[in-house]
Tab-separated table of C-alpha atoms in Angstrom:
chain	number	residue	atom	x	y	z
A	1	UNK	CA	25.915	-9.936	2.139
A	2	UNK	CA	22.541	-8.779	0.960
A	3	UNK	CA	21.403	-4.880	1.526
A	4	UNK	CA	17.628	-3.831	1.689
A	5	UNK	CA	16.378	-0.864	0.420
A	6	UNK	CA	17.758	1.615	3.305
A	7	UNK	CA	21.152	0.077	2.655
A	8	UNK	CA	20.589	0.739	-0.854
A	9	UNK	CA	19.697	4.294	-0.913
A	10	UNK	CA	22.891	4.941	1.680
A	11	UNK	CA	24.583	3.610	-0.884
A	12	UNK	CA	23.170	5.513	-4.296
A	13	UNK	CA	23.406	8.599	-1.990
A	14	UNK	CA	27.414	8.256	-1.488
A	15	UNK	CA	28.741	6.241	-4.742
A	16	UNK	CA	30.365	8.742	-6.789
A	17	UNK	CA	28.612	9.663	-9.977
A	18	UNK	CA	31.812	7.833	-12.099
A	19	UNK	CA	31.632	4.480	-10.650
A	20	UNK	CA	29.042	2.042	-11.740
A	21	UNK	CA	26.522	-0.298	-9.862
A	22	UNK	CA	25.092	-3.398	-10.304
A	23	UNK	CA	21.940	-4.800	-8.317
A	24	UNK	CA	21.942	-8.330	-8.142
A	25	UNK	CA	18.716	-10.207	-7.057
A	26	UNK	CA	15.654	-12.489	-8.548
A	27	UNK	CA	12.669	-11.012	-10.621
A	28	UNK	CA	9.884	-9.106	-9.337
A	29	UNK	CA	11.352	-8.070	-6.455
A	30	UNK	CA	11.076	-3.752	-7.618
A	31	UNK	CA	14.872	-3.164	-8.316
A	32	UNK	CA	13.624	-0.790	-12.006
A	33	UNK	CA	11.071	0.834	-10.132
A	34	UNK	CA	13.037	1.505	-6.971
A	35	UNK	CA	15.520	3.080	-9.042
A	36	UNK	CA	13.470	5.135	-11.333
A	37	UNK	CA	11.828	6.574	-8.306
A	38	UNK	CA	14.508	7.566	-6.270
A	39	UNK	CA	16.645	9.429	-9.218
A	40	UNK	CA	13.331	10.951	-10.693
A	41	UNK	CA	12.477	12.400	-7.461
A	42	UNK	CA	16.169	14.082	-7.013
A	43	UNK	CA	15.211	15.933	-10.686
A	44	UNK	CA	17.368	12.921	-12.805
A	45	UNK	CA	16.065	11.887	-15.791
A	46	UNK	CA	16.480	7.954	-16.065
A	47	UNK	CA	16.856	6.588	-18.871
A	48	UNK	CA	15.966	2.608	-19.122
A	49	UNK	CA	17.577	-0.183	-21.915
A	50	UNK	CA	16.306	-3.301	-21.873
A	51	UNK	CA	19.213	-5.176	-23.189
A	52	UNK	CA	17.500	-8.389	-23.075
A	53	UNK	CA	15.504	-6.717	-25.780
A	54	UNK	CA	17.717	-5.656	-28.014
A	55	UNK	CA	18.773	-7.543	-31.107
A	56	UNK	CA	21.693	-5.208	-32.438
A	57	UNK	CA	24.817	-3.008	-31.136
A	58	UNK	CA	22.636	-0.855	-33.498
A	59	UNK	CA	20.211	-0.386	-31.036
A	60	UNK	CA	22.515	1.063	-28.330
A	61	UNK	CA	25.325	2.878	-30.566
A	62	UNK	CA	23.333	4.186	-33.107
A	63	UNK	CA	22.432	3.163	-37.210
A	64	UNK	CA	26.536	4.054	-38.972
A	65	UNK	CA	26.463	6.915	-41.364
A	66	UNK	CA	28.926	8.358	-43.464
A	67	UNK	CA	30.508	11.704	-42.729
A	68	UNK	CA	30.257	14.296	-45.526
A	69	UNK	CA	32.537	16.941	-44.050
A	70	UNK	CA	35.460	13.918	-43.291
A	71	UNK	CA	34.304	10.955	-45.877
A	72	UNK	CA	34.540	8.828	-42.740
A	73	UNK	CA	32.041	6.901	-41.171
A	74	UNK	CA	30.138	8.035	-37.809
A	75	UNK	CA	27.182	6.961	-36.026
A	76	UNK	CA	23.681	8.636	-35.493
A	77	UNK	CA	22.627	9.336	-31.903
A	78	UNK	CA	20.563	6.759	-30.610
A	79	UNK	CA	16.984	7.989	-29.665
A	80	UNK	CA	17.811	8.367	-26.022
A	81	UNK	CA	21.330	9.032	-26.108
A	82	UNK	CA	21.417	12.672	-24.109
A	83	UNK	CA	22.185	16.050	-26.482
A	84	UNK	CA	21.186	18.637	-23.841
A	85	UNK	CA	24.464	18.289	-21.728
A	86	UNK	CA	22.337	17.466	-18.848
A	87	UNK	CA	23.543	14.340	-16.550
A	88	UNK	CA	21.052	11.553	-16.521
A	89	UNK	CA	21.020	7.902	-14.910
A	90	UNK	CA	21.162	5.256	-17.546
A	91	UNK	CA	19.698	1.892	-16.317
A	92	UNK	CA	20.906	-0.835	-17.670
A	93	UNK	CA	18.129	-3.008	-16.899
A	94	UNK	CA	18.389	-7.364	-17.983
A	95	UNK	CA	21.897	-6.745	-18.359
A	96	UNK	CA	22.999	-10.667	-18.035
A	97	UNK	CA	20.115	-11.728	-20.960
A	98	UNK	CA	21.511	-9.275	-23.445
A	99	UNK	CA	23.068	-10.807	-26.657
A	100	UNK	CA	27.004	-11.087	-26.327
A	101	UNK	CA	27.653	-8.531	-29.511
A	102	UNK	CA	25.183	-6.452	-27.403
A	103	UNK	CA	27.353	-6.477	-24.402
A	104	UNK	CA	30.547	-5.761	-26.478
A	105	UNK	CA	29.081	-2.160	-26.804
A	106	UNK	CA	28.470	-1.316	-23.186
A	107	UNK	CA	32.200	-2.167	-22.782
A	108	UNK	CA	33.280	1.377	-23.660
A	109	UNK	CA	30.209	2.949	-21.796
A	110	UNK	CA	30.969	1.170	-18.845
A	111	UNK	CA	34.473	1.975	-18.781
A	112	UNK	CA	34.944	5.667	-20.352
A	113	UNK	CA	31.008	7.143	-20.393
A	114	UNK	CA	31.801	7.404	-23.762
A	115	UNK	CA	29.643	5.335	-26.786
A	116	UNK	CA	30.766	5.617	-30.480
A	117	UNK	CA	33.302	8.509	-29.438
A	118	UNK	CA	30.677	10.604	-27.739
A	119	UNK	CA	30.619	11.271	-24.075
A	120	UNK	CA	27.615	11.051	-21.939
A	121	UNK	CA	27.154	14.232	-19.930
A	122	UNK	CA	29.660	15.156	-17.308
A	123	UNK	CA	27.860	13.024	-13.673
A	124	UNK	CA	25.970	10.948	-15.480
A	125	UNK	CA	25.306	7.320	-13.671
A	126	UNK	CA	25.347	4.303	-14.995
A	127	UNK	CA	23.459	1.399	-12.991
A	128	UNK	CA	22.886	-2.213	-13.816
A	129	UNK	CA	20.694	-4.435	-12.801
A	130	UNK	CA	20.494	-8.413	-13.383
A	131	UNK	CA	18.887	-11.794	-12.360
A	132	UNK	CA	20.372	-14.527	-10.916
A	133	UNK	CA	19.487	-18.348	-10.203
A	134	UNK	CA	19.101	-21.242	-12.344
A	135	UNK	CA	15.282	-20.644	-13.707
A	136	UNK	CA	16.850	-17.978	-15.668
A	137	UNK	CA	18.130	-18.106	-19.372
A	138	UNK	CA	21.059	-16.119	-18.683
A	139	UNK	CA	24.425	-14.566	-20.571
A	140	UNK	CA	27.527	-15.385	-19.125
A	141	UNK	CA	29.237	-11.971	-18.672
A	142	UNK	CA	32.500	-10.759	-19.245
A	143	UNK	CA	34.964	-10.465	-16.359
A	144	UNK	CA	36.013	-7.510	-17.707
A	145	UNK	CA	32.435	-6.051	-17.918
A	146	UNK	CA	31.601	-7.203	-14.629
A	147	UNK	CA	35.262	-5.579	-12.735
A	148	UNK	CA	33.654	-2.394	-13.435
A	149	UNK	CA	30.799	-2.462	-10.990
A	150	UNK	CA	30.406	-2.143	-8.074
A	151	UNK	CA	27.820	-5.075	-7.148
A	152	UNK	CA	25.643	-5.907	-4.543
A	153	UNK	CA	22.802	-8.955	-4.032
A	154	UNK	CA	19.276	-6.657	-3.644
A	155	UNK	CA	16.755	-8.318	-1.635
A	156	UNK	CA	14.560	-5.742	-0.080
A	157	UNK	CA	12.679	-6.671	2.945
A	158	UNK	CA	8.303	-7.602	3.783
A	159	UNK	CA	8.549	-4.495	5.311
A	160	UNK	CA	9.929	-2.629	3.077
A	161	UNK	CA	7.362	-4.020	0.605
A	162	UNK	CA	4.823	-3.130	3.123
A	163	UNK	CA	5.957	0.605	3.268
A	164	UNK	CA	5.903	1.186	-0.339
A	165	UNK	CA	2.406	-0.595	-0.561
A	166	UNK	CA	0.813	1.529	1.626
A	167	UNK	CA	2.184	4.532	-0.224
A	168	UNK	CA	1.195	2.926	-3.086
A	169	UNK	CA	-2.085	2.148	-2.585
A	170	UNK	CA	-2.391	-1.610	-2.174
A	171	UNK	CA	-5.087	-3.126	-1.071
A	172	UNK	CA	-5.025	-2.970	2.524
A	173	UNK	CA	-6.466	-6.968	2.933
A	174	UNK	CA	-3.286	-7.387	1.356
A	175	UNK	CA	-0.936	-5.905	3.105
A	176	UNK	CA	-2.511	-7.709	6.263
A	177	UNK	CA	-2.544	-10.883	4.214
A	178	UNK	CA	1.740	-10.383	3.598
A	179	UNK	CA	2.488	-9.033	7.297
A	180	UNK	CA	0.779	-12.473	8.562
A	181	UNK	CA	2.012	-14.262	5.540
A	182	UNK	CA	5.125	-12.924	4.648
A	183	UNK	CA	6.149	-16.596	2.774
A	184	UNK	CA	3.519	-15.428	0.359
A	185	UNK	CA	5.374	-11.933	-0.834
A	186	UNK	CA	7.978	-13.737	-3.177
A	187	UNK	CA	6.981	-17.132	-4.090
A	188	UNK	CA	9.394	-19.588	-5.693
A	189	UNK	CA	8.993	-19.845	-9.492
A	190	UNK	CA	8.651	-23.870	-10.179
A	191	UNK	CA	10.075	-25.611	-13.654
A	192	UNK	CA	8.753	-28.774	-13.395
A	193	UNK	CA	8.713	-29.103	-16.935
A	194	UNK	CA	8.421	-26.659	-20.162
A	195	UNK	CA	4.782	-27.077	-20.575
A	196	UNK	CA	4.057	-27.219	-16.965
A	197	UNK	CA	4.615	-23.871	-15.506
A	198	UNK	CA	3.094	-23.098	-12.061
A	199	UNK	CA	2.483	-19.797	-11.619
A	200	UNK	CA	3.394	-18.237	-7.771
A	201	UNK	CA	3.142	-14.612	-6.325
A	202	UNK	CA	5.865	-12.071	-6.595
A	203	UNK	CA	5.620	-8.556	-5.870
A	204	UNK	CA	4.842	-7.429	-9.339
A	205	UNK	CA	1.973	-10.000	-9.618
A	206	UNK	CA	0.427	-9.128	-5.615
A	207	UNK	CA	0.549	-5.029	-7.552
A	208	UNK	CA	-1.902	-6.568	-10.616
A	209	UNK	CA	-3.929	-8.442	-8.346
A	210	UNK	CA	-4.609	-5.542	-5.655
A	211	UNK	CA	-5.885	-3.497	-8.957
A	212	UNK	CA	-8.566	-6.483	-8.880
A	213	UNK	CA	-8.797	-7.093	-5.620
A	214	UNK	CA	-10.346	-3.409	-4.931
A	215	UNK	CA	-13.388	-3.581	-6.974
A	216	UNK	CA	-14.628	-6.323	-4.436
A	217	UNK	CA	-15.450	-5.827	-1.046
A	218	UNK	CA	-16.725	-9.477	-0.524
A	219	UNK	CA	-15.240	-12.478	-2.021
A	220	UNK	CA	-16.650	-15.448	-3.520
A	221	UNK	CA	-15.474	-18.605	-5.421
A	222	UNK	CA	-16.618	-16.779	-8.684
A	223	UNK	CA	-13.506	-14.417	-7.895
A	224	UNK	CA	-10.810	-17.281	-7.894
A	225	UNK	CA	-9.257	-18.349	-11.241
A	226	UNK	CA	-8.848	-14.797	-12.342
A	227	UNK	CA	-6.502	-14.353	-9.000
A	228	UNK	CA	-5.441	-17.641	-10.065
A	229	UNK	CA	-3.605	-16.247	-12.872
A	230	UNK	CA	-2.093	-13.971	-11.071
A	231	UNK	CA	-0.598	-15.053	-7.646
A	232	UNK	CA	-1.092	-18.637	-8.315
A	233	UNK	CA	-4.163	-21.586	-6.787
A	234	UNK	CA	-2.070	-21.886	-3.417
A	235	UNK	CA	-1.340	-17.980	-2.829
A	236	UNK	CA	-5.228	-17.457	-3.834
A	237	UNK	CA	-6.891	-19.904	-1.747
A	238	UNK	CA	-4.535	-18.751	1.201
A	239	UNK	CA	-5.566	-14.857	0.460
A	240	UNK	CA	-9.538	-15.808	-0.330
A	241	UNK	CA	-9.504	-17.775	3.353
A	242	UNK	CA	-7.530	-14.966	5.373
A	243	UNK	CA	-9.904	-12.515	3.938
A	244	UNK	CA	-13.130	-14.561	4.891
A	245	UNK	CA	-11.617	-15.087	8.586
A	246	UNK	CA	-10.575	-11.772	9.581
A	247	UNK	CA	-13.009	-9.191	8.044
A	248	UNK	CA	-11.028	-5.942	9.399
A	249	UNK	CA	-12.252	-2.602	8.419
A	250	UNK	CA	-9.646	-0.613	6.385
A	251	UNK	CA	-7.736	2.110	7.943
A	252	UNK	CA	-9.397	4.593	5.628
A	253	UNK	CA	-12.908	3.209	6.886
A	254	UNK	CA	-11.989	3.762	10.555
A	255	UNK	CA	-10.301	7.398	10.338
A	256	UNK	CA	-12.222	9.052	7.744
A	257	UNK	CA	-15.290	7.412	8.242
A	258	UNK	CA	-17.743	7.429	10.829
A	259	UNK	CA	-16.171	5.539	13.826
A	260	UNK	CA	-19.744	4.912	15.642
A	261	UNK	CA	-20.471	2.700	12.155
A	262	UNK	CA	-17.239	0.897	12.761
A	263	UNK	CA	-17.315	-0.379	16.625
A	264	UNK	CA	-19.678	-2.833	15.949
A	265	UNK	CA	-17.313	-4.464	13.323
A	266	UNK	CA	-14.236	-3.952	15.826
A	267	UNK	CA	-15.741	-5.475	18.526
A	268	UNK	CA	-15.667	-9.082	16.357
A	269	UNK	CA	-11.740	-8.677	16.229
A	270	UNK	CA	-9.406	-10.996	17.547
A	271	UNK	CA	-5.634	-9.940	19.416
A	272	UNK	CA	-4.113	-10.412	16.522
A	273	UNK	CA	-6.679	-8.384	14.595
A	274	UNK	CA	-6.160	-5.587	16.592
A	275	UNK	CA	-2.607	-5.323	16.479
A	276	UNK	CA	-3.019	-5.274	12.581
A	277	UNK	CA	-5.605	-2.740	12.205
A	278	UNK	CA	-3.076	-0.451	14.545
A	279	UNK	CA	-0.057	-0.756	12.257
A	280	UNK	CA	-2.570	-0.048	9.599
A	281	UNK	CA	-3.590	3.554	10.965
A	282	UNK	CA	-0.310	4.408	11.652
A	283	UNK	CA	1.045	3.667	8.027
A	284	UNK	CA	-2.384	5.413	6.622
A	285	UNK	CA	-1.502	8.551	8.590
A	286	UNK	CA	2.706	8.029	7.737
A	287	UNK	CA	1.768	7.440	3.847
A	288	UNK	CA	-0.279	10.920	3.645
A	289	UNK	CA	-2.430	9.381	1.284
A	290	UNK	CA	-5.362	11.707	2.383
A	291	UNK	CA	-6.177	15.570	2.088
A	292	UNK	CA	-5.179	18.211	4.217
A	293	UNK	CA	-8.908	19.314	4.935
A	294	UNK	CA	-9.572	15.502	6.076
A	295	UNK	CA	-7.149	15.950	9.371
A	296	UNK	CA	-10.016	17.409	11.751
A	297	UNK	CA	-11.975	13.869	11.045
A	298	UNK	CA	-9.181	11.846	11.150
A	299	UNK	CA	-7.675	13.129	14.714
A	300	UNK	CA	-11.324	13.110	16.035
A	301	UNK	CA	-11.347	9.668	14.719
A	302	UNK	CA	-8.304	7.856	15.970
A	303	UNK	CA	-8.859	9.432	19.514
A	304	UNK	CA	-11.991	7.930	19.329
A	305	UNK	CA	-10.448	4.286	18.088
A	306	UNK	CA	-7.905	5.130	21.447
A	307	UNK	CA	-10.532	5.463	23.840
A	308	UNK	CA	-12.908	2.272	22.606
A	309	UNK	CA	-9.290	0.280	22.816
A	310	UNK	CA	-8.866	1.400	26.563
A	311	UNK	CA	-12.775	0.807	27.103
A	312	UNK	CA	-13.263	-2.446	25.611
A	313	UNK	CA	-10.424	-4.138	24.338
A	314	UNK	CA	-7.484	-6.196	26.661
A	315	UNK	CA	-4.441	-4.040	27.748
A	316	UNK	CA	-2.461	-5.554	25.551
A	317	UNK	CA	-3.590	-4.304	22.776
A	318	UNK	CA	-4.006	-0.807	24.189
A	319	UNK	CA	-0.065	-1.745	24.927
A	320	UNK	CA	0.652	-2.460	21.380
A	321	UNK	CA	-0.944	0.785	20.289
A	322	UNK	CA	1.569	2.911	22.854
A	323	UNK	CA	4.349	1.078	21.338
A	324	UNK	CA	4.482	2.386	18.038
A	325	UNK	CA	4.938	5.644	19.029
A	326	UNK	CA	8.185	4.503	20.651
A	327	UNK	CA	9.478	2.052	17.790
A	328	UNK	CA	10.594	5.597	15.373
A	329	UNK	CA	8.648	2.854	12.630
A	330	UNK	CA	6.533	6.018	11.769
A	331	UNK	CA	8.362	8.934	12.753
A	332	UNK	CA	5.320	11.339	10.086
A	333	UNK	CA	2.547	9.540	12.502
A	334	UNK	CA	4.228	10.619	15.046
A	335	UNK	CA	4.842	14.350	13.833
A	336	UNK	CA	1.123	14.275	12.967
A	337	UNK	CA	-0.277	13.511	16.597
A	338	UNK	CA	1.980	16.112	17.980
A	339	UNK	CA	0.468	18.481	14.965
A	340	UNK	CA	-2.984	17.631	15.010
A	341	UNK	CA	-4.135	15.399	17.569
A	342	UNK	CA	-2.516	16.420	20.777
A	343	UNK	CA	-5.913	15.377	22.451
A	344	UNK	CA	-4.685	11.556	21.409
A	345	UNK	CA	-1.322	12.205	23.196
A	346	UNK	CA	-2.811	13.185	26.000
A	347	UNK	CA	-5.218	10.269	26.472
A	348	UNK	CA	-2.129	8.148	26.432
A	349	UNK	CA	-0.154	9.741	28.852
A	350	UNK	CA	-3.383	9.447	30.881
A	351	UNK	CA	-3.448	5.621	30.585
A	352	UNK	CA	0.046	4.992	30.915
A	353	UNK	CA	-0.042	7.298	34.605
A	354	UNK	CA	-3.350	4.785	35.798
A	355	UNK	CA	-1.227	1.574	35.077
């Protein structure tokens, strides 16, 4: 069974601090970063080893000294090894394509949060996370090592991609491109021989290419190889054609902007154009990415984008716009209208009383 990233956090919330996890799942797919955010956010400090990088048990249980008090030999802290007594969240990240002497010293970290005799800091969590599938140059690991997780196959879902985008920042084409084309989001990594790699999107690579993507509002075939490099010839030429087909104003260009500048633009829209651009403004206004003394234009706005959908546009997509105030998808939109913009609620209790 795979979980998704709600699963997930139900799952970091009520795992005991002691026992240890493991996320299982391919590249790219924002297992480090989904971790590092949700621990950093509760106050944790996260500390992350890339064992895949390390070359020595050195670099995890610290350069051997001797003792001059005892004559014996101990071990100097490592560099992130914790001294203040506070609990932190050690990420074990690449744990399958660390060297085997490597793994021999997470043994006794895994098992007793202890590492060269010293004890991490009383609820202190340790979390793994590795590949799997045959493209990878992987470390068989211990059955021992692995007995002491608790494991579970990641694979986060399009929309939870599409959530954290729009928080993020993504470019919005994109995020339309990957709710039409959600085939696109991971892409399947192709060996067809050592020399001959052909590069496909994953989520890390649609991240770099959005950072692109947003210094051009118009595309042209001067733009292509450097997406090229990034999300691959099929992934670009599928992008660089949705993108010429359906030129939708932004979210941000239809609530903060000025919406009489806009119709004529919306009026060129297709169905399934429309029922984009209204899952866009509804994640806009559920990501918060705008300032409080912007709410006035954006309430003004969207009861004006409510009213040219009832004037001018089918019923159906007037339908689809009432529906997502039902389907608890954006329960901050929601919170919002009642907040701000009970002039939009209104206007859609009208229209659903004249049906």
């Amino acid at each position: 069974m795979t979980i998704d990233s709600k699963q997930l956090y139900f799952i970091l919330d009520n795992t005991p601090a002691e026992q240890n996890i493991m996320l299982v799942g391919k590249h790219g797919i924002g297992k480090s970063r989904i971790l590092e955010e949700y621990y950093s956010q509760k106050g944790y400090k996260v500390v992350t080893l890339f064992l895949g990088q390390l070359s020595d048990p050195g670099d995890v249980i610290g350069l051997p000294e001797k003792d001059e008090k005892t004559g014996k030999t101990d071990f100097l802290l490592p560099y992130w090894f914790p001294t203040d007594r506070i609990p932190v969240v050690l990420f074990l990240d690449e744990l399958n394509r660390a060297r085997p002497e490597v793994l021999q010293t997470i043994m006794d970290l895994t098992l007793n949060r202890k590492l060269a005799g010293k004890a991490l800091p009383l609820g202190s969590r340790i979390i793994s996370a590795v590949n799997n599938g045959n493209e990878y140059q992987l470390t068989d690991l211990d059955p021992a090592l692995i007995s002491r997780f608790n494991i579970y196959e990641f694979a986060p879902t399009v929309d939870d991609w599409i959530k954290w985008a729009e928080n993020t920042g993504i470019d919005g084409r994109i995020i339309s491109f990957i709710e039409e084309n959600p085939e696109y989001l991971d892409g399947e990594i192709s060996y067809v021989e050592a020399s001959n790699l052909e590069r496909t999107p994953d989520r890390r690579s649609w991240e770099r290419a959005s950072k692109i993507l947003v210094n051009f509002k118009e595309l042209s075939d001067v733009h292509k190889p450097i997406f090229t490099g990034i999300i691959g010839n099929q992934a670009t030429a599928m992008l660089f054609r949705y993108i010429k087909e359906h030129n939708v104003p932004s979210a941000k260009e239809i609530l903060t902007g000025n919406f009489d500048n806009i119709k004529a633009a919306l009026k060129t829209l297709s169905v399934p154009d429309f029922t984009t651009v209204n899952n866009s403004l509804f994640r806009f206004i559920e990501a918060g990415r705008f300032e409080g003394n912007e709410n006035s234009v954006i309430s003004e706005n969207l009861v004006k984008y409510f009213k040219f959908l009832t004037a001018d546009v089918s019923k159906e997509v007037v339908s689809h716009f009432i529906s997502l105030f039902s389907a608890n998808l954006y329960p901050e939109t929601l919170v919002f209208v009642a907040k701000q913009c009970k002039l939009l609620y209104d206007e859609v209790m009208s229209f659903i009383l004249d049906v």
